[in-house]
Short mmCIF file of C-alpha atoms in Angstrom, two decimals:
data_model
loop_
_atom_site.label_atom_id
_atom_site.label_comp_id
_atom_site.label_asym_id
_atom_site.label_seq_id
_atom_site.Cartn_x
_atom_site.Cartn_y
_atom_site.Cartn_z
CA MET A 1 -106.71 -18.98 33.46
CA GLY A 2 -110.01 -16.78 33.14
CA TYR A 3 -108.75 -13.41 34.41
CA ASP A 4 -108.48 -10.00 33.80
CA LEU A 5 -104.80 -9.56 33.83
CA GLN A 6 -105.23 -6.08 33.41
CA TRP A 7 -107.64 -5.49 35.66
CA PHE A 8 -105.28 -8.04 38.02
CA PHE A 9 -102.22 -5.96 37.72
CA PHE A 10 -103.34 -2.37 38.07
CA SER A 11 -105.40 -3.68 41.10
CA ALA A 12 -101.95 -5.06 42.38
CA LEU A 13 -100.43 -1.95 41.78
CA SER A 14 -102.96 0.58 42.45
CA VAL A 15 -103.51 -0.32 46.00
CA PRO A 16 -100.47 -0.15 47.48
CA ALA A 17 -99.47 3.06 45.39
CA GLU A 18 -102.21 4.65 47.27
CA LEU A 19 -101.00 3.57 50.31
CA LEU A 20 -97.27 4.71 49.64
CA PHE A 21 -98.98 8.06 48.53
CA HIS A 22 -100.73 8.92 52.09
CA THR A 23 -98.23 7.83 54.01
CA HIS A 24 -95.49 9.14 56.21
CA TYR A 25 -92.50 6.62 56.03
CA THR A 26 -90.56 8.30 58.90
CA LEU A 27 -93.69 8.70 61.25
CA CYS A 28 -94.70 4.83 60.49
CA PHE A 29 -90.89 3.33 61.10
CA TRP A 30 -90.52 5.51 64.67
CA LEU A 31 -94.23 4.34 65.71
CA THR A 32 -93.17 0.75 64.38
CA VAL A 33 -90.24 1.07 67.02
CA VAL A 34 -92.24 2.46 70.08
CA VAL A 35 -94.69 -0.43 69.84
CA ALA A 36 -92.12 -2.89 69.67
CA PHE A 37 -91.25 -1.29 72.46
CA LEU A 38 -93.90 -1.23 74.48
CA PHE A 39 -95.87 -4.28 73.37
CA VAL A 40 -92.77 -6.54 73.00
CA SER A 41 -89.22 -5.28 74.30
CA PRO A 42 -86.84 -2.98 74.46
CA LEU A 43 -84.88 -5.94 72.48
CA ALA A 44 -87.51 -5.90 69.84
CA ALA A 45 -87.23 -2.11 69.16
CA VAL A 46 -83.55 -2.31 68.33
CA LEU A 47 -83.96 -5.38 66.29
CA VAL A 48 -86.33 -3.01 64.16
CA ILE A 49 -83.62 -0.38 64.27
CA SER A 50 -81.24 -2.93 63.05
CA GLY A 51 -83.10 -3.77 60.58
CA SER A 52 -83.45 -1.03 59.19
CA VAL A 53 -80.09 -0.13 59.02
CA PHE A 54 -79.15 -3.27 57.63
CA ALA A 55 -81.90 -2.90 54.69
CA ARG A 56 -80.43 0.69 54.18
CA LEU A 57 -76.96 -0.20 53.64
CA ALA A 58 -78.38 -3.24 51.15
CA SER A 59 -79.67 -0.47 49.01
CA TYR A 60 -76.08 0.69 48.67
CA GLY A 61 -75.34 -1.63 46.58
CA ARG A 62 -75.75 -2.16 42.64
CA SER A 63 -75.98 -5.28 40.40
CA PRO A 64 -73.93 -6.05 37.59
CA SER A 65 -76.00 -4.55 34.48
CA GLN A 66 -77.16 -7.62 32.40
CA LEU A 67 -76.06 -6.20 29.33
CA PRO A 68 -72.86 -6.02 27.71
CA ARG A 69 -70.77 -2.61 27.54
CA TYR A 70 -70.38 -0.64 24.06
CA VAL A 71 -67.18 -1.09 22.80
CA GLY A 72 -67.08 1.18 19.18
CA GLU A 73 -66.01 4.82 18.14
CA VAL A 74 -69.69 6.19 18.87
CA ASP A 75 -69.45 8.40 22.08
CA VAL A 76 -72.81 10.05 23.34
CA THR A 77 -72.80 13.20 25.40
CA LEU A 78 -75.48 15.08 27.53
CA GLY A 79 -75.59 18.42 28.30
CA ARG A 80 -77.22 19.58 31.38
CA THR A 81 -81.25 18.82 31.97
CA TYR A 82 -84.06 21.39 31.97
CA ARG A 83 -87.50 21.60 32.95
CA ALA A 84 -90.19 22.07 30.31
CA SER A 85 -93.49 20.72 32.30
CA THR A 86 -95.30 23.28 34.30
CA LEU A 87 -95.17 23.06 38.12
CA THR A 88 -98.81 22.48 39.58
CA SER A 89 -98.91 21.03 42.67
CA GLU A 90 -102.46 19.75 42.20
CA MET A 91 -101.44 18.23 38.55
CA PRO A 92 -97.57 16.96 39.70
CA SER A 93 -97.77 14.16 36.59
CA ASN A 94 -95.92 15.05 33.81
CA ASN A 95 -95.16 12.50 31.43
CA ASN A 96 -95.64 11.00 27.94
CA VAL A 97 -93.73 13.43 26.17
CA THR A 98 -92.74 13.92 22.89
CA ILE A 99 -90.22 16.77 20.79
CA ALA A 100 -90.00 18.51 17.23
CA SER A 101 -88.63 21.23 15.82
CA PHE A 102 -90.47 23.79 14.14
CA LYS A 103 -89.28 26.56 12.34
CA ASP A 104 -86.76 28.39 14.83
CA LYS A 105 -88.66 26.74 17.52
CA LEU A 106 -88.33 23.60 19.57
CA VAL A 107 -91.85 22.21 20.52
CA ILE A 108 -93.31 19.29 23.15
CA ALA A 109 -96.23 18.16 24.09
CA TYR A 110 -96.87 15.86 26.72
CA ARG A 111 -99.36 14.44 29.22
CA LYS A 112 -100.03 16.77 32.45
CA ALA A 113 -102.45 14.76 35.10
CA ASP A 114 -102.92 14.49 38.93
CA SER A 115 -101.65 11.14 38.45
CA HIS A 116 -99.52 8.79 36.37
CA PHE A 117 -102.47 6.51 35.99
CA ALA A 118 -105.74 6.84 34.08
CA SER A 119 -107.52 10.11 34.62
CA PRO A 120 -110.37 11.69 33.50
CA LEU A 121 -108.22 15.13 34.57
CA ALA A 122 -105.56 14.83 32.02
CA ARG A 123 -104.60 17.28 29.44
CA LEU A 124 -102.71 17.77 27.03
CA ASN A 125 -100.07 20.71 27.07
CA VAL A 126 -97.83 22.19 23.52
CA ALA A 127 -94.81 24.50 24.72
CA THR A 128 -92.42 25.96 22.95
CA ALA A 129 -88.97 27.18 23.63
CA SER A 130 -86.02 28.73 21.61
CA PRO A 131 -82.88 25.93 21.14
CA GLN A 132 -80.80 28.44 22.68
CA ASN A 133 -82.58 28.96 25.73
CA LEU A 134 -84.34 25.54 27.24
CA GLU A 135 -84.83 27.77 30.55
CA ASN A 136 -87.74 29.12 29.42
CA TRP A 137 -90.93 26.96 27.95
CA GLU A 138 -94.45 28.97 26.71
CA VAL A 139 -97.38 26.86 26.73
CA THR A 140 -98.91 27.61 23.45
CA TRP A 141 -101.86 24.96 23.54
CA GLU A 142 -103.87 23.05 26.19
CA HIS A 143 -106.51 20.35 25.40
CA HIS A 144 -108.90 18.28 27.40
CA THR A 145 -111.86 16.43 27.38
CA GLY A 146 -113.02 15.93 30.88
CA GLU A 147 -114.24 12.79 29.69
CA ASP A 148 -110.48 10.79 28.47
CA ASP A 149 -107.37 10.33 29.53
CA LEU A 150 -105.17 11.72 27.12
CA ARG A 151 -101.26 10.11 26.35
CA GLU A 152 -98.88 8.91 24.16
CA MET A 153 -98.26 12.06 22.19
CA ILE A 154 -95.99 12.12 18.96
CA LEU A 155 -95.12 15.53 17.19
CA PHE A 156 -93.70 15.76 13.35
CA GLU A 157 -93.50 18.14 11.01
CA PHE A 158 -94.72 17.41 7.14
CA GLN A 159 -95.50 19.54 4.52
CA GLY A 160 -94.99 22.74 6.33
CA LYS A 161 -97.76 21.76 9.14
CA MET A 162 -96.63 20.61 12.81
CA PHE A 163 -98.59 17.45 13.48
CA LEU A 164 -99.83 15.47 16.49
CA PHE A 165 -100.65 12.61 17.68
CA PHE A 166 -102.38 11.45 20.62
CA ALA A 167 -104.45 8.78 22.43
CA ARG A 168 -107.49 8.89 24.02
CA LEU A 169 -108.43 6.34 26.57
CA GLU A 170 -111.13 5.16 29.15
CA PRO A 171 -110.44 7.54 32.51
CA PHE A 172 -110.04 4.57 34.78
CA LYS A 173 -106.83 4.09 36.58
CA ARG A 174 -106.90 0.25 37.08
CA GLY A 175 -107.02 0.01 33.15
CA PHE A 176 -105.51 0.95 30.13
CA THR A 177 -108.24 0.67 27.66
CA PRO A 178 -107.32 2.56 24.77
CA ARG A 179 -110.82 4.26 22.66
CA CYS A 180 -109.05 5.61 19.83
CA MET A 181 -106.28 8.35 18.14
CA GLN A 182 -106.52 11.14 17.57
CA TRP A 183 -104.54 14.12 15.15
CA THR A 184 -104.25 17.35 14.92
CA CYS A 185 -102.14 19.92 13.07
CA SER A 186 -101.15 23.97 13.40
CA GLU A 187 -99.04 26.55 11.51
CA ASP A 188 -97.84 28.56 14.15
CA LEU A 189 -97.95 26.44 17.34
CA HIS A 190 -100.90 28.42 18.80
CA VAL A 191 -104.02 27.46 16.65
CA TRP A 192 -104.42 23.82 16.38
CA GLN A 193 -107.23 21.91 14.34
CA LYS A 194 -110.45 20.60 16.14
CA PRO A 195 -108.77 16.96 16.95
CA MET A 196 -110.12 14.16 14.62
CA ASP A 197 -110.12 10.26 15.28
CA PHE A 198 -108.40 8.63 13.12
CA GLY A 199 -106.98 4.64 12.54
CA ARG A 200 -108.64 1.33 14.46
CA GLN A 201 -110.47 1.08 17.79
CA SER A 202 -108.07 0.65 20.55
CA GLU A 203 -104.91 1.37 18.34
CA ILE A 204 -101.89 2.85 19.70
CA VAL A 205 -99.45 4.95 17.14
CA TRP A 206 -95.93 4.33 18.91
CA ASP A 207 -93.47 5.95 16.42
CA VAL A 208 -93.61 8.15 13.48
CA LYS A 209 -90.55 8.63 10.57
CA VAL A 210 -90.64 11.39 8.03
CA ASP A 211 -88.48 9.54 4.87
CA GLU A 212 -87.82 10.40 1.49
CA PRO A 213 -87.26 6.97 -0.30
CA GLU A 214 -87.22 8.50 -3.93
CA VAL A 215 -86.12 11.88 -4.79
CA GLY A 216 -89.13 13.98 -4.77
CA ASN A 217 -91.33 11.64 -3.13
CA THR A 218 -91.72 11.91 0.38
CA LEU A 219 -93.64 10.37 2.80
CA VAL A 220 -94.72 9.33 6.60
CA TYR A 221 -94.39 5.99 8.39
CA LYS A 222 -96.04 5.03 11.00
CA VAL A 223 -95.80 1.96 13.36
CA SER A 224 -98.87 1.17 15.82
CA TYR A 225 -100.54 -1.61 17.92
CA ILE A 226 -103.78 -3.12 18.59
CA GLY A 227 -105.59 -5.66 21.00
CA ASN A 228 -105.72 -6.51 24.06
CA HIS A 229 -102.68 -5.33 25.84
CA TYR A 230 -102.44 -6.62 29.42
CA GLY A 231 -105.38 -8.77 28.87
CA ALA A 232 -106.31 -12.42 29.11
CA GLY A 233 -104.81 -14.37 26.58
CA ALA A 234 -103.04 -11.00 25.69
CA GLU A 235 -102.53 -10.76 21.64
CA CYS A 236 -101.34 -7.61 19.53
CA SER A 237 -100.82 -6.66 15.95
CA VAL A 238 -97.89 -4.49 15.26
CA LEU A 239 -98.97 -2.19 11.98
CA PHE A 240 -96.78 -0.74 9.87
CA GLU A 241 -98.05 1.79 7.20
CA GLN A 242 -97.23 5.04 5.24
CA SER A 243 -99.11 8.08 4.35
CA SER A 244 -98.33 10.90 1.32
CA ASP A 245 -100.76 13.76 3.57
CA GLY A 246 -100.59 12.40 7.07
CA VAL A 247 -103.67 11.87 7.21
CA VAL A 248 -104.73 8.68 4.74
CA TRP A 249 -102.97 5.60 5.59
CA ASN A 250 -102.07 2.79 3.59
CA PRO A 251 -100.13 -0.74 4.23
CA VAL A 252 -96.70 -0.46 3.14
CA GLY A 253 -96.58 -3.95 1.92
CA LYS A 254 -99.09 -6.21 0.97
CA LYS A 255 -101.32 -5.65 4.23
CA SER A 256 -100.43 -3.72 7.55
CA GLU A 257 -100.18 -6.00 9.93
CA VAL A 258 -96.29 -7.04 10.30
CA TYR A 259 -96.22 -8.87 13.41
CA VAL A 260 -98.81 -10.87 15.89
CA GLY A 261 -97.70 -11.65 19.58
CA GLY A 262 -97.16 -10.23 22.47
CA ILE A 263 -95.11 -6.88 21.56
CA SER A 264 -96.84 -3.55 21.70
CA GLU A 265 -94.58 -0.36 21.93
CA VAL A 266 -92.27 -0.69 18.33
CA SER A 267 -90.00 2.16 17.02
CA PHE A 268 -88.16 1.61 13.67
CA ALA A 269 -85.38 3.74 11.95
CA PHE A 270 -84.24 3.35 8.15
CA THR A 271 -80.36 2.64 7.97
CA PRO A 272 -78.20 4.61 5.42
CA ALA A 273 -78.83 1.87 2.74
CA GLY A 274 -82.26 2.15 3.07
CA ASP A 275 -83.28 -0.91 5.27
CA LEU A 276 -85.38 -1.08 8.41
CA VAL A 277 -84.38 -2.25 11.78
CA ALA A 278 -87.04 -2.07 14.77
CA VAL A 279 -87.21 -2.86 18.39
CA GLY A 280 -90.29 -3.92 19.62
CA ARG A 281 -90.94 -4.17 23.60
CA ASN A 282 -92.22 -8.01 24.30
CA GLU A 283 -93.70 -7.26 27.59
CA ASP A 284 -97.06 -10.37 27.12
CA GLY A 285 -94.64 -12.39 25.69
CA ASP A 286 -94.81 -14.67 22.79
CA ARG A 287 -93.11 -17.97 21.39
CA THR A 288 -89.61 -16.67 21.67
CA GLY A 289 -90.08 -15.59 25.10
CA PHE A 290 -90.12 -12.33 26.92
CA GLY A 291 -88.33 -9.28 26.86
CA THR A 292 -87.51 -7.27 23.55
CA GLN A 293 -87.81 -8.63 20.05
CA VAL A 294 -85.50 -6.95 16.95
CA PHE A 295 -86.84 -7.05 13.36
CA ARG A 296 -85.51 -6.33 10.09
CA ALA A 297 -87.00 -5.86 6.84
CA SER A 298 -85.20 -5.19 3.32
CA LYS A 299 -85.36 -1.99 1.57
CA GLY A 300 -86.95 -3.58 -1.93
CA ASP A 301 -89.70 -5.21 0.89
CA LEU A 302 -90.29 -3.02 4.05
CA GLY A 303 -93.58 -4.32 4.56
CA THR A 304 -92.31 -8.18 5.62
CA TRP A 305 -90.64 -8.19 8.92
CA THR A 306 -88.25 -10.67 10.07
CA ALA A 307 -87.54 -11.17 13.86
CA LEU A 308 -85.03 -12.94 16.15
CA GLY A 309 -85.77 -16.64 16.80
CA THR A 310 -85.38 -15.75 20.41
CA SER A 311 -86.38 -12.52 22.47
CA LEU A 312 -83.80 -10.41 24.16
CA PRO A 313 -84.35 -11.15 27.97
CA GLN A 314 -84.18 -7.46 29.02
CA ARG A 315 -86.95 -4.66 28.19
CA PHE A 316 -86.23 -1.75 26.59
CA ASP A 317 -89.45 0.09 27.90
CA SER A 318 -90.20 3.32 25.81
CA PRO A 319 -87.94 2.62 22.89
CA ARG A 320 -86.99 5.33 20.17
CA LEU A 321 -84.35 4.02 17.89
CA LEU A 322 -82.66 6.53 15.36
CA CYS A 323 -80.26 6.54 12.95
CA ILE A 324 -77.53 9.46 13.50
CA GLU A 325 -74.42 9.98 11.64
CA GLY A 326 -74.73 5.70 9.69
CA ASP A 327 -75.35 4.47 13.73
CA LEU A 328 -78.10 3.23 15.32
CA LEU A 329 -78.85 4.44 18.67
CA LEU A 330 -81.96 3.77 20.96
CA PHE A 331 -82.97 5.66 23.77
CA ALA A 332 -84.72 3.70 26.67
CA ARG A 333 -85.66 2.85 29.88
CA PHE A 334 -82.92 1.08 31.85
CA ALA A 335 -83.13 -2.05 34.14
CA ARG A 336 -80.44 -4.15 35.55
CA GLU A 337 -81.79 -7.02 36.07
CA SER A 338 -83.52 -9.14 32.91
CA TYR A 339 -87.55 -9.15 32.40
CA ALA A 340 -87.65 -12.85 31.56
CA ALA A 341 -87.05 -13.76 35.43
CA THR A 342 -89.21 -16.37 36.14
CA PRO A 343 -89.00 -19.80 35.37
CA THR A 344 -89.95 -20.99 31.49
CA TRP A 345 -91.52 -24.56 33.29
CA LEU A 346 -94.08 -22.29 34.83
CA PRO A 347 -97.43 -22.25 32.60
CA PHE A 348 -97.00 -18.97 30.51
CA GLU A 349 -100.10 -16.75 32.43
CA VAL A 350 -98.03 -17.12 35.18
CA GLN A 351 -94.86 -16.12 33.80
CA ARG A 352 -96.74 -13.11 32.59
CA VAL A 353 -98.28 -12.12 35.60
CA LEU A 354 -94.85 -12.66 37.64
CA ASN A 355 -92.68 -10.71 34.96
CA LEU A 356 -94.95 -8.11 35.05
CA LEU A 357 -94.88 -8.00 38.98
CA PHE A 358 -91.29 -8.45 39.59
CA TYR A 359 -90.23 -5.73 36.99
CA SER A 360 -92.57 -3.13 38.74
CA LEU A 361 -90.94 -3.34 41.93
CA LEU A 362 -87.38 -3.07 40.65
CA PRO A 363 -85.29 0.04 40.03
CA LYS A 364 -85.29 1.77 36.62
CA GLY A 365 -82.96 4.72 34.55
CA ALA A 366 -82.71 5.74 31.50
CA ALA A 367 -79.92 5.13 28.68
CA VAL A 368 -78.82 5.01 25.48
CA TYR A 369 -77.74 1.93 23.53
CA SER A 370 -75.76 1.07 20.33
CA LEU A 371 -78.14 -1.47 18.15
CA ARG A 372 -75.55 -3.41 15.92
CA PRO A 373 -77.42 -3.76 12.22
CA PRO A 374 -77.79 -7.00 10.82
CA ASP A 375 -74.83 -8.30 8.34
CA GLN A 376 -74.91 -8.67 4.61
CA GLU A 377 -76.92 -11.92 5.20
CA GLY A 378 -79.57 -10.17 7.33
CA SER A 379 -78.54 -12.16 10.51
CA PHE A 380 -78.22 -10.18 13.82
CA CYS A 381 -75.67 -11.45 15.89
CA LYS A 382 -76.11 -13.05 19.15
CA GLN A 383 -76.78 -9.67 21.49
CA PRO A 384 -77.08 -6.73 19.51
CA LEU A 385 -77.65 -4.34 21.94
CA SER A 386 -75.18 -3.27 23.90
CA LEU A 387 -74.85 0.05 26.80
CA ILE A 388 -73.37 3.32 25.70
CA ARG A 389 -74.69 5.63 28.88
CA CYS A 390 -76.92 5.70 31.19
CA PHE A 391 -78.61 9.30 31.96
CA GLU A 392 -78.18 11.34 35.11
CA GLY A 393 -80.75 11.73 37.50
CA SER A 394 -83.77 9.98 35.77
CA HIS A 395 -84.55 7.46 38.26
CA GLY A 396 -88.23 6.15 39.39
CA ASP A 397 -90.49 6.27 36.60
CA THR A 398 -88.49 7.36 33.96
CA GLY A 399 -88.86 6.95 29.95
CA PHE A 400 -91.13 8.02 26.99
CA PHE A 401 -87.82 9.44 24.92
CA SER A 402 -87.92 11.63 22.04
CA VAL A 403 -85.28 13.42 19.76
CA ALA A 404 -85.31 16.03 18.02
CA LYS A 405 -82.63 17.77 15.45
CA PRO A 406 -83.15 21.74 14.26
CA GLU A 407 -82.20 22.29 10.73
CA ASP A 408 -78.32 23.85 10.25
CA SER A 409 -77.74 23.20 14.17
CA SER A 410 -75.11 20.30 14.95
CA ASP A 411 -77.21 19.24 18.35
CA TRP A 412 -79.82 16.97 18.90
CA PHE A 413 -82.32 17.61 22.02
CA VAL A 414 -83.34 14.35 23.96
CA ALA A 415 -86.89 14.87 25.76
CA ASN A 416 -87.85 12.42 28.79
CA TYR A 417 -89.42 12.84 31.88
CA SER A 418 -88.57 11.53 35.15
CA SER A 419 -89.20 11.25 38.76
CA SER A 420 -87.43 12.71 41.83
CA CYS A 421 -86.24 9.91 43.57
CA HIS A 422 -83.46 8.30 44.71
CA SER A 423 -81.58 5.36 41.80
CA HIS A 424 -82.70 2.67 43.73
CA ALA A 425 -86.29 3.47 43.89
CA PRO A 426 -88.80 1.10 42.27
CA TRP A 427 -90.67 2.06 39.31
CA ILE A 428 -94.03 1.71 40.86
CA TYR A 429 -92.41 4.06 43.71
CA GLY A 430 -91.88 6.51 40.87
CA GLN A 431 -95.26 6.31 39.53
CA VAL A 432 -97.14 7.47 42.62
CA PHE A 433 -95.17 10.70 42.95
CA ALA A 434 -94.48 13.65 40.80
CA THR A 435 -92.60 13.27 37.72
CA ASP A 436 -91.49 16.12 35.50
CA VAL A 437 -90.25 16.41 31.91
CA TYR A 438 -87.27 17.15 30.73
CA VAL A 439 -84.69 18.44 27.88
CA CYS A 440 -81.31 18.53 27.29
CA ARG A 441 -78.94 18.77 24.71
CA CYS A 442 -77.21 15.70 22.98
CA HIS A 443 -74.15 14.95 20.66
CA VAL A 444 -73.28 11.84 18.81
CA LEU A 445 -69.05 11.91 18.63
CA LYS A 446 -67.18 9.86 16.48
CA ARG A 447 -63.99 9.12 17.23
CA GLN A 448 -61.62 8.92 14.14
#
């Protein structure tokens, strides 16, 4: 099919999104009733009102989740949420957040713009707060170019510095076209180096982990993807690389590329044994289907990833995988319906389009999942992911999870963003209106 899926998809969403944003829904409803009464009949007006009542009642129901509930010894508790983004009416879209711990502070970086869609007005905000006081966040640095959309931020501490990665994209709202990644760093969170380009053209870094594979040898690992994500015949390459300084990157294995296909966002973690497990969003689809892929790699060959034979039909957006006290926990979006919803007998490109459109019209939430690691033979069970719990108050457009733990603290801190809407509002509705960044405390409990 010779179309540009990216243009088609974003056009299909942006046009109704603009209408949603500039529409007074209550006024439009009663105008419809009045028009039906005046130009059709009183009965037509009654039917319009009756239909709205039935539609509202239908929205109260909740379909069962397609994921099994977690059964085990682990529980996750989440404290109350604190808004960490600034309130500005002209820049209501606060999203793409990352959180880290640096010295005695919690640090977040997030995107602030006039719209969720790509915009030249987008800016990057860095803010700090004390772990003991999440009410007050101080913006310590702002960055914008006026020519780029800025998003996909990642913070991490390495060698006494706070590093910040972020992506520059073309500022056209009917597309997602990365230009390049940039990095900067700071020693005091107030003064940051001039951002510098790095990586390949169109590369998006999705996850970074600092690990010590050998005593005295601390390395930074990153997973990124390149390719024509959302394009016609979309194909992405997932790259896995390491660095000893956070600036120069080399393949972990013989080559950087560990996967080629429809997967983009990938998060990874190391098990207590040193093996690697990763979760990837298979949005564009590949020979294993649509939804989510789970990978594994042995400690002795971290550059060779093995995937499931069939993708999980669920889609876990904004995945953030961590190994906490020996347990693999995934923070990601929550959807009750499977992403792979269209019949497999349809042409592959048609499946891609319909899956994307259907998924955009469904409500989303946020949740914590358990990932069961592979067995001694390296095989995953049939359904390795199970639901531990959902976040409260995270609806509409929500995601981009990030987790941090200060030294000498039993608390973990989780950052994400969310719309202010009802739980049954579709994802596209949340993207049109304001979103804010929130931070909460997190405890992982293990039953003895």
